[in-house]
Amino acid sequence: MNPRRTSKPIQIGDVTVGGNAPIVVQSMTKTDTRDVMSTIAQIKELEECGCKLVRVAVPDAEAAQAISAIKRGVSLPIIADIHFDYRLALMALEAGADGLRLNPGNIGEPEKVEAVVRAAKERDIPIRIGVNAGSLPKTNNPQLTTAQKMVEAALQQIKLLESLDFDLIKVSLKAFDVPTTIDAYQDIAQKMPYPLHIGITESGLPRKGVIRSAVGIGTLLYLGIGDTIRVSLTAHPREEVIAAYEILKSLDLHQNGPILVSCPSCGRAEVDIIKLAEAVEEELAKINEPIKVAVMGCVVNGPGEAKDADIGIACGKGKAVLFKKGKEIGTIQEKDFVVALVKEIEEMTSR
Ligand code: SF4
């Protein structure tokens, strides 16, 4: 795995993005931002599952102004997502947004971007330049690949912001196409010092979207690229946060939270391992502490993995051997599998 790319850290509210800060998981609310109570409730749900930054859509003036009431009800930093109308960015800043996300390609004239940059600078509020493959500005180099056009668009906007003496910048280059996204990020990572927000845009419903995102985001993180991530899913945003942490945990980039090791089951299993793993996963979802639990279907591969976990069981016919920190601590009957595992999990964590 490549060492993490060095980036210039920025501060969004009390969250540091880039530099040596841990990779930040973010999401976006799916409520109508003008509905302050629903938006606050969803942000609180996101916070509970570990989300560190939240973006809200700002489609009109009422949504921009709602940010001030939303901020009074939550503790996570709020990023205002602006398209087309630069005046909404100014209003969001006025309302106390902790960050802005602009797609300069659809904001229009440089003077409008400039007005926003000046207002952000007065308040030390960072701006994410969010380039999307689907809305690229016109280029003088039509022979460029989509990834190159995305990089060109981002660099132009970075230059504009820098010319206004503004460097609280974060950049994203998102496409639905995973190779295009990876190419674009790899290219820009060498061309500018700012932190990168990475993700695969519009990746779809969870079953496929999580895989697309894991391949794209996971590849980039493995290459050392990425300071903050969002898994974009057509689902409740909680699913985005859960998926994001699973990607980080898969690469050992996040030590918090439980890890469930469960065998896929096969003809050797003499218990319903799928049902058992689902029940254990449901219990682990209530825990934020690092604990590794293994649920294995037989004595062929089971004891090795079970010993390697903090708590593990290797099942046989109607019973299982229970392991704790690598040591066999007893045999349990099938009817007690979940209860016994939960008891050990509770003892090892603060639950
Ligand atoms: Fe099959 Fe046993 Fe491996 Fe599970 S641990 S997949 S039951 S061989």
Tab-separated table of C-alpha atoms and ligand atoms in Angstrom:
chain	number	residue	atom	x	y	z
A	1	MET	CA	0.000	0.000	0.000
A	2	ASN	CA	1.397	3.412	-0.928
A	3	PRO	CA	2.087	5.961	1.789
A	4	ARG	CA	-0.578	8.626	2.028
A	5	ARG	CA	-0.091	11.606	-0.262
A	6	THR	CA	0.906	14.756	1.614
A	7	SER	CA	-1.800	17.404	1.414
A	8	LYS	CA	-2.297	20.837	2.880
A	9	PRO	CA	-4.728	20.484	5.806
A	10	ILE	CA	-7.871	22.587	6.016
A	11	GLN	CA	-10.335	23.066	8.838
A	12	ILE	CA	-14.076	22.566	8.367
A	13	GLY	CA	-15.664	23.541	11.666
A	14	ASP	CA	-13.764	21.438	14.190
A	15	VAL	CA	-12.822	18.753	11.651
A	16	THR	CA	-9.389	18.719	9.996
A	17	VAL	CA	-9.267	17.393	6.451
A	18	GLY	CA	-5.907	16.519	4.909
A	19	GLY	CA	-2.401	16.558	6.339
A	20	ASN	CA	-1.991	13.827	8.951
A	21	ALA	CA	-5.632	13.916	10.038
A	22	PRO	CA	-7.542	10.628	9.847
A	23	ILE	CA	-9.519	10.131	6.635
A	24	VAL	CA	-12.854	11.818	7.225
A	25	VAL	CA	-16.165	10.095	6.456
A	26	GLN	CA	-18.875	12.370	5.171
A	27	SER	CA	-22.377	12.083	3.796
A	28	MET	CA	-25.191	14.224	2.510
A	29	THR	CA	-28.692	14.640	3.891
A	30	LYS	CA	-31.583	13.474	1.725
A	31	THR	CA	-34.197	15.575	3.443
A	32	ASP	CA	-35.536	18.860	2.109
A	33	THR	CA	-33.083	21.316	3.688
A	34	ARG	CA	-35.970	23.756	4.198
A	35	ASP	CA	-37.534	21.173	6.519
A	36	VAL	CA	-35.274	22.056	9.431
A	37	MET	CA	-36.558	19.467	11.921
A	38	SER	CA	-36.251	16.518	9.516
A	39	THR	CA	-32.805	17.661	8.425
A	40	ILE	CA	-31.613	17.995	12.018
A	41	ALA	CA	-33.004	14.529	12.815
A	42	GLN	CA	-31.183	12.978	9.861
A	43	ILE	CA	-27.910	14.705	10.718
A	44	LYS	CA	-28.169	13.363	14.266
A	45	GLU	CA	-28.700	9.849	12.889
A	46	LEU	CA	-25.614	10.280	10.737
A	47	GLU	CA	-23.573	11.500	13.668
A	48	GLU	CA	-24.619	8.449	15.682
A	49	CYS	CA	-23.179	6.115	13.059
A	50	GLY	CA	-19.871	7.977	12.855
A	51	CYS	CA	-20.331	10.579	10.119
A	52	LYS	CA	-17.988	13.537	10.645
A	53	LEU	CA	-19.102	16.056	8.014
A	54	VAL	CA	-22.526	16.595	6.463
A	55	ARG	CA	-23.433	18.297	3.225
A	56	VAL	CA	-26.882	19.755	2.665
A	57	ALA	CA	-28.411	20.709	-0.678
A	58	VAL	CA	-29.090	24.410	-1.134
A	59	PRO	CA	-31.520	24.702	-4.041
A	60	ASP	CA	-32.985	28.083	-3.059
A	61	ALA	CA	-32.789	31.016	-0.662
A	62	GLU	CA	-35.050	29.369	1.928
A	63	ALA	CA	-32.706	26.358	2.072
A	64	ALA	CA	-29.665	28.633	2.411
A	65	GLN	CA	-31.271	30.514	5.292
A	66	ALA	CA	-32.357	27.254	6.974
A	67	ILE	CA	-28.681	26.450	7.575
A	68	SER	CA	-28.606	28.836	10.498
A	69	ALA	CA	-31.450	27.003	12.321
A	70	ILE	CA	-30.010	23.597	11.377
A	71	LYS	CA	-26.649	24.543	12.828
A	72	ARG	CA	-28.243	25.452	16.139
A	73	GLY	CA	-29.650	21.898	16.365
A	74	VAL	CA	-26.573	19.835	15.457
A	75	SER	CA	-22.892	19.618	16.288
A	76	LEU	CA	-21.489	18.278	12.986
A	77	PRO	CA	-20.012	20.844	10.591
A	78	ILE	CA	-22.356	21.666	7.716
A	79	ILE	CA	-21.249	22.026	4.113
A	80	ALA	CA	-23.586	23.879	1.745
A	81	ASP	CA	-23.930	22.317	-1.698
A	82	ILE	CA	-24.382	25.011	-4.313
A	83	HIS	CA	-25.201	24.730	-7.997
A	84	PHE	CA	-25.841	27.479	-10.536
A	85	ASP	CA	-26.646	30.445	-8.299
A	86	TYR	CA	-23.647	32.009	-6.595
A	87	ARG	CA	-25.978	34.175	-4.470
A	88	LEU	CA	-27.052	31.028	-2.616
A	89	ALA	CA	-23.412	30.463	-1.646
A	90	LEU	CA	-23.270	33.984	-0.234
A	91	MET	CA	-26.484	33.373	1.722
A	92	ALA	CA	-25.209	30.006	3.033
A	93	LEU	CA	-22.048	31.693	4.285
A	94	GLU	CA	-24.147	34.360	5.936
A	95	ALA	CA	-26.211	31.604	7.597
A	96	GLY	CA	-23.076	30.031	9.113
A	97	ALA	CA	-22.141	27.177	6.737
A	98	ASP	CA	-18.791	25.634	7.729
A	99	GLY	CA	-17.863	24.785	4.169
A	100	LEU	CA	-19.032	25.273	0.616
A	101	ARG	CA	-19.130	22.840	-2.239
A	102	LEU	CA	-19.294	24.513	-5.627
A	103	ASN	CA	-19.263	23.088	-9.092
A	104	PRO	CA	-17.610	26.081	-10.747
A	105	GLY	CA	-18.514	24.624	-14.132
A	106	ASN	CA	-22.147	25.505	-13.486
A	107	ILE	CA	-21.652	28.672	-11.423
A	108	GLY	CA	-20.753	30.546	-14.574
A	109	GLU	CA	-18.742	33.748	-14.908
A	110	PRO	CA	-15.465	34.057	-12.955
A	111	GLU	CA	-16.807	37.245	-11.272
A	112	LYS	CA	-19.487	35.178	-9.554
A	113	VAL	CA	-16.996	32.618	-8.305
A	114	GLU	CA	-14.832	35.543	-7.221
A	115	ALA	CA	-17.637	37.081	-5.125
A	116	VAL	CA	-18.101	33.788	-3.292
A	117	VAL	CA	-14.375	33.354	-2.716
A	118	ARG	CA	-14.074	36.814	-1.181
A	119	ALA	CA	-16.966	36.128	1.212
A	120	ALA	CA	-15.509	32.716	2.173
A	121	LYS	CA	-12.099	34.251	2.763
A	122	GLU	CA	-13.499	36.830	5.173
A	123	ARG	CA	-14.860	33.964	7.276
A	124	ASP	CA	-12.032	31.389	6.776
A	125	ILE	CA	-14.503	28.983	5.230
A	126	PRO	CA	-13.073	26.320	2.892
A	127	ILE	CA	-14.454	25.680	-0.565
A	128	ARG	CA	-14.585	22.324	-2.271
A	129	ILE	CA	-14.146	22.577	-5.989
A	130	GLY	CA	-16.405	19.740	-7.037
A	131	VAL	CA	-15.891	18.793	-10.648
A	132	ASN	CA	-18.351	16.293	-12.078
A	133	ALA	CA	-17.746	14.437	-15.329
A	134	GLY	CA	-21.353	15.115	-16.308
A	135	SER	CA	-21.082	18.915	-16.160
A	136	LEU	CA	-17.664	19.891	-17.451
A	137	PRO	CA	-17.003	23.397	-18.718
A	138	LYS	CA	-16.014	23.876	-22.380
A	139	THR	CA	-12.384	23.068	-23.156
A	140	ASN	CA	-9.986	24.273	-25.843
A	141	ASN	CA	-8.541	20.769	-25.966
A	142	PRO	CA	-11.366	18.512	-27.171
A	143	GLN	CA	-8.893	15.649	-27.722
A	144	LEU	CA	-8.419	15.277	-23.964
A	145	THR	CA	-9.877	12.237	-22.217
A	146	THR	CA	-12.738	12.801	-19.779
A	147	ALA	CA	-10.319	12.336	-16.863
A	148	GLN	CA	-7.954	14.938	-18.342
A	149	LYS	CA	-10.844	17.354	-18.918
A	150	MET	CA	-11.883	16.957	-15.296
A	151	VAL	CA	-8.352	17.711	-14.126
A	152	GLU	CA	-8.093	20.682	-16.491
A	153	ALA	CA	-11.386	22.101	-15.148
A	154	ALA	CA	-10.285	21.676	-11.541
A	155	LEU	CA	-6.869	23.235	-12.130
A	156	GLN	CA	-8.472	26.254	-13.808
A	157	GLN	CA	-10.696	26.797	-10.808
A	158	ILE	CA	-7.817	26.287	-8.388
A	159	LYS	CA	-5.863	28.920	-10.303
A	160	LEU	CA	-8.793	31.320	-10.044
A	161	LEU	CA	-9.092	30.777	-6.289
A	162	GLU	CA	-5.338	31.101	-5.793
A	163	SER	CA	-5.301	34.320	-7.828
A	164	LEU	CA	-7.697	35.687	-5.190
A	165	ASP	CA	-5.201	34.686	-2.534
A	166	PHE	CA	-7.486	31.866	-1.357
A	167	ASP	CA	-6.051	28.494	-0.422
A	168	LEU	CA	-8.674	26.870	1.820
A	169	ILE	CA	-9.360	24.472	-0.994
A	170	LYS	CA	-10.514	20.881	-1.242
A	171	VAL	CA	-11.002	19.191	-4.587
A	172	SER	CA	-13.165	16.385	-5.911
A	173	LEU	CA	-13.293	14.908	-9.404
A	174	LYS	CA	-16.210	12.550	-9.546
A	175	ALA	CA	-17.494	10.350	-12.331
A	176	PHE	CA	-19.770	7.322	-12.453
A	177	ASP	CA	-17.094	5.499	-14.401
A	178	VAL	CA	-14.564	4.014	-11.958
A	179	PRO	CA	-11.431	3.958	-14.218
A	180	THR	CA	-12.092	7.586	-15.246
A	181	THR	CA	-12.390	8.608	-11.611
A	182	ILE	CA	-9.193	6.806	-10.619
A	183	ASP	CA	-7.260	8.289	-13.579
A	184	ALA	CA	-8.458	11.804	-12.778
A	185	TYR	CA	-7.536	11.610	-9.088
A	186	GLN	CA	-4.146	10.054	-9.778
A	187	ASP	CA	-3.377	12.844	-12.205
A	188	ILE	CA	-4.478	15.766	-10.056
A	189	ALA	CA	-2.879	14.309	-6.915
A	190	GLN	CA	0.519	15.147	-8.404
A	191	LYS	CA	-0.441	18.591	-9.662
A	192	MET	CA	-1.683	20.449	-6.620
A	193	PRO	CA	-1.240	20.307	-2.809
A	194	TYR	CA	-4.855	20.491	-1.632
A	195	PRO	CA	-6.777	17.716	0.134
A	196	LEU	CA	-8.916	15.429	-1.990
A	197	HIS	CA	-12.489	14.415	-1.364
A	198	ILE	CA	-12.988	11.093	-3.142
A	199	GLY	CA	-16.020	9.143	-4.228
A	200	ILE	CA	-17.810	7.566	-7.149
A	201	THR	CA	-20.769	9.684	-8.059
A	202	GLU	CA	-24.297	8.346	-8.518
A	203	SER	CA	-23.055	4.838	-7.873
A	204	GLY	CA	-26.567	3.434	-7.502
A	205	LEU	CA	-28.556	1.247	-5.149
A	206	PRO	CA	-26.614	-0.270	-2.244
A	207	ARG	CA	-26.005	-3.767	-3.629
A	208	LYS	CA	-24.062	-2.525	-6.658
A	209	GLY	CA	-23.245	0.997	-5.508
A	210	VAL	CA	-21.262	-0.212	-2.519
A	211	ILE	CA	-19.171	-2.426	-4.792
A	212	ARG	CA	-18.520	0.356	-7.338
A	213	SER	CA	-17.588	2.701	-4.510
A	214	ALA	CA	-15.413	0.156	-2.738
A	215	VAL	CA	-13.489	-0.559	-5.946
A	216	GLY	CA	-13.021	3.137	-6.803
A	217	ILE	CA	-12.466	4.587	-3.349
A	218	GLY	CA	-10.539	1.523	-2.183
A	219	THR	CA	-8.142	1.661	-5.136
A	220	LEU	CA	-7.449	5.350	-4.568
A	221	LEU	CA	-6.932	4.918	-0.831
A	222	TYR	CA	-4.578	2.025	-1.516
A	223	LEU	CA	-2.609	4.368	-3.773
A	224	GLY	CA	-2.392	6.838	-0.880
A	225	ILE	CA	-4.924	9.237	-2.389
A	226	GLY	CA	-7.884	10.651	-0.462
A	227	ASP	CA	-8.424	12.752	2.654
A	228	THR	CA	-12.192	12.530	2.963
A	229	ILE	CA	-14.621	10.060	1.416
A	230	ARG	CA	-18.275	9.782	0.567
A	231	VAL	CA	-20.032	6.690	-0.677
A	232	SER	CA	-22.928	8.018	-2.788
A	233	LEU	CA	-25.836	5.595	-2.604
A	234	THR	CA	-29.469	5.631	-3.571
A	235	ALA	CA	-30.383	4.792	0.014
A	236	HIS	CA	-30.651	6.299	3.469
A	237	PRO	CA	-27.378	8.187	4.084
A	238	ARG	CA	-26.692	5.974	7.104
A	239	GLU	CA	-25.857	3.235	4.565
A	240	GLU	CA	-23.270	5.553	3.005
A	241	VAL	CA	-21.502	6.034	6.326
A	242	ILE	CA	-21.552	2.322	7.185
A	243	ALA	CA	-20.121	1.474	3.741
A	244	ALA	CA	-17.464	4.186	4.020
A	245	TYR	CA	-16.207	2.786	7.318
A	246	GLU	CA	-16.148	-0.748	5.934
A	247	ILE	CA	-13.926	0.490	3.087
A	248	LEU	CA	-11.588	2.203	5.559
A	249	LYS	CA	-11.522	-0.828	7.845
A	250	SER	CA	-10.771	-3.135	4.904
A	251	LEU	CA	-7.580	-1.156	4.321
A	252	ASP	CA	-6.709	-0.835	8.021
A	253	LEU	CA	-7.298	2.902	7.778
A	254	HIS	CA	-9.780	2.976	10.613
A	255	GLN	CA	-9.346	1.187	13.925
A	256	ASN	CA	-12.678	2.013	15.523
A	257	GLY	CA	-15.765	-0.102	15.376
A	258	PRO	CA	-16.246	-3.849	15.230
A	259	ILE	CA	-15.117	-6.216	12.497
A	260	LEU	CA	-17.101	-9.370	11.798
A	261	VAL	CA	-15.234	-12.246	10.216
A	262	SER	CA	-17.687	-14.854	9.002
A	263	CYS	CA	-17.098	-17.767	6.689
A	264	PRO	CA	-19.236	-17.969	3.565
A	265	SER	CA	-20.563	-21.378	4.701
A	266	CYS	CA	-20.466	-24.485	2.516
A	267	GLY	CA	-21.523	-28.126	2.527
A	268	ARG	CA	-19.340	-28.771	5.579
A	269	ALA	CA	-21.312	-26.411	7.824
A	270	GLU	CA	-23.679	-28.145	10.187
A	271	VAL	CA	-25.324	-24.980	11.516
A	272	ASP	CA	-27.098	-22.079	9.776
A	273	ILE	CA	-24.053	-19.837	9.612
A	274	ILE	CA	-25.789	-17.093	7.574
A	275	LYS	CA	-28.500	-16.661	10.196
A	276	LEU	CA	-25.932	-16.690	12.977
A	277	ALA	CA	-23.683	-14.110	11.266
A	278	GLU	CA	-26.682	-11.837	10.649
A	279	ALA	CA	-27.700	-12.000	14.313
A	280	VAL	CA	-24.137	-11.209	15.454
A	281	GLU	CA	-23.819	-8.357	12.929
A	282	GLU	CA	-27.013	-6.830	14.303
A	283	GLU	CA	-25.498	-6.863	17.799
A	284	LEU	CA	-22.179	-5.432	16.592
A	285	ALA	CA	-23.986	-2.531	14.906
A	286	LYS	CA	-24.666	-1.196	18.424
A	287	ILE	CA	-20.938	-0.951	19.229
A	288	ASN	CA	-18.379	1.675	18.267
A	289	GLU	CA	-15.341	0.068	19.857
A	290	PRO	CA	-12.726	-1.968	18.009
A	291	ILE	CA	-13.458	-5.661	18.443
A	292	LYS	CA	-12.974	-8.525	15.998
A	293	VAL	CA	-15.546	-11.309	16.151
A	294	ALA	CA	-15.322	-14.492	14.072
A	295	VAL	CA	-18.233	-16.753	13.245
A	296	MET	CA	-16.991	-19.886	11.487
A	297	GLY	CA	-18.974	-22.812	10.152
A	298	CYS	CA	-16.807	-25.849	10.859
A	299	VAL	CA	-13.614	-27.193	12.356
A	300	VAL	CA	-11.706	-27.204	9.047
A	301	ASN	CA	-10.922	-23.479	8.786
A	302	GLY	CA	-12.908	-22.344	11.800
A	303	PRO	CA	-10.486	-22.623	14.742
A	304	GLY	CA	-7.711	-20.643	13.005
A	305	GLU	CA	-9.887	-17.612	12.271
A	306	ALA	CA	-11.744	-17.901	15.581
A	307	LYS	CA	-8.441	-17.884	17.486
A	308	ASP	CA	-7.229	-14.888	15.516
A	309	ALA	CA	-10.261	-12.801	16.580
A	310	ASP	CA	-10.970	-11.233	19.966
A	311	ILE	CA	-13.953	-13.558	20.253
A	312	GLY	CA	-14.747	-16.384	17.890
A	313	ILE	CA	-16.644	-19.578	17.495
A	314	ALA	CA	-15.932	-22.588	15.344
A	315	CYS	CA	-19.154	-24.511	14.930
A	316	GLY	CA	-19.698	-28.248	14.757
A	317	LYS	CA	-22.861	-30.318	14.793
A	318	GLY	CA	-25.207	-28.668	17.312
A	319	LYS	CA	-22.360	-27.064	19.276
A	320	ALA	CA	-19.343	-24.815	18.886
A	321	VAL	CA	-15.985	-24.174	20.470
A	322	LEU	CA	-15.720	-20.666	21.859
A	323	PHE	CA	-12.409	-18.803	21.663
A	324	LYS	CA	-11.401	-15.625	23.447
A	325	LYS	CA	-8.163	-13.797	22.634
A	326	GLY	CA	-6.754	-16.926	20.991
A	327	LYS	CA	-7.645	-19.323	23.815
A	328	GLU	CA	-10.357	-21.966	23.878
A	329	ILE	CA	-12.698	-21.076	26.744
A	330	GLY	CA	-15.479	-23.593	26.372
A	331	THR	CA	-18.089	-25.387	24.334
A	332	ILE	CA	-21.533	-23.912	23.732
A	333	GLN	CA	-24.761	-25.464	22.546
A	334	GLU	CA	-26.370	-24.244	19.309
A	335	LYS	CA	-29.326	-22.631	21.089
A	336	ASP	CA	-26.854	-20.479	23.081
A	337	PHE	CA	-24.571	-19.328	20.225
A	338	VAL	CA	-25.847	-15.744	19.979
A	339	VAL	CA	-26.377	-15.283	23.717
A	340	ALA	CA	-22.869	-16.531	24.536
A	341	LEU	CA	-21.223	-14.359	21.889
A	342	VAL	CA	-23.157	-11.279	22.994
A	343	LYS	CA	-22.187	-11.916	26.617
A	344	GLU	CA	-18.496	-12.057	25.672
A	345	ILE	CA	-18.810	-8.983	23.417
A	346	GLU	CA	-20.442	-7.037	26.240
A	347	GLU	CA	-17.715	-8.044	28.669
A	348	MET	CA	-15.015	-6.906	26.281
A	349	THR	CA	-16.632	-3.581	25.394
A	350	SER	CA	-18.440	-0.938	27.360
A	351	ARG	CA	-21.845	-2.178	26.228
B	1	SF4	FE1	-17.072	-24.265	4.817
B	1	SF4	FE2	-15.932	-24.563	7.188
B	1	SF4	FE3	-14.908	-22.846	5.445
B	1	SF4	FE4	-17.189	-22.255	6.623
B	1	SF4	S1	-15.189	-22.512	7.651
B	1	SF4	S2	-16.762	-22.111	4.449
B	1	SF4	S3	-18.115	-24.275	6.801
B	1	SF4	S4	-15.002	-25.054	5.218
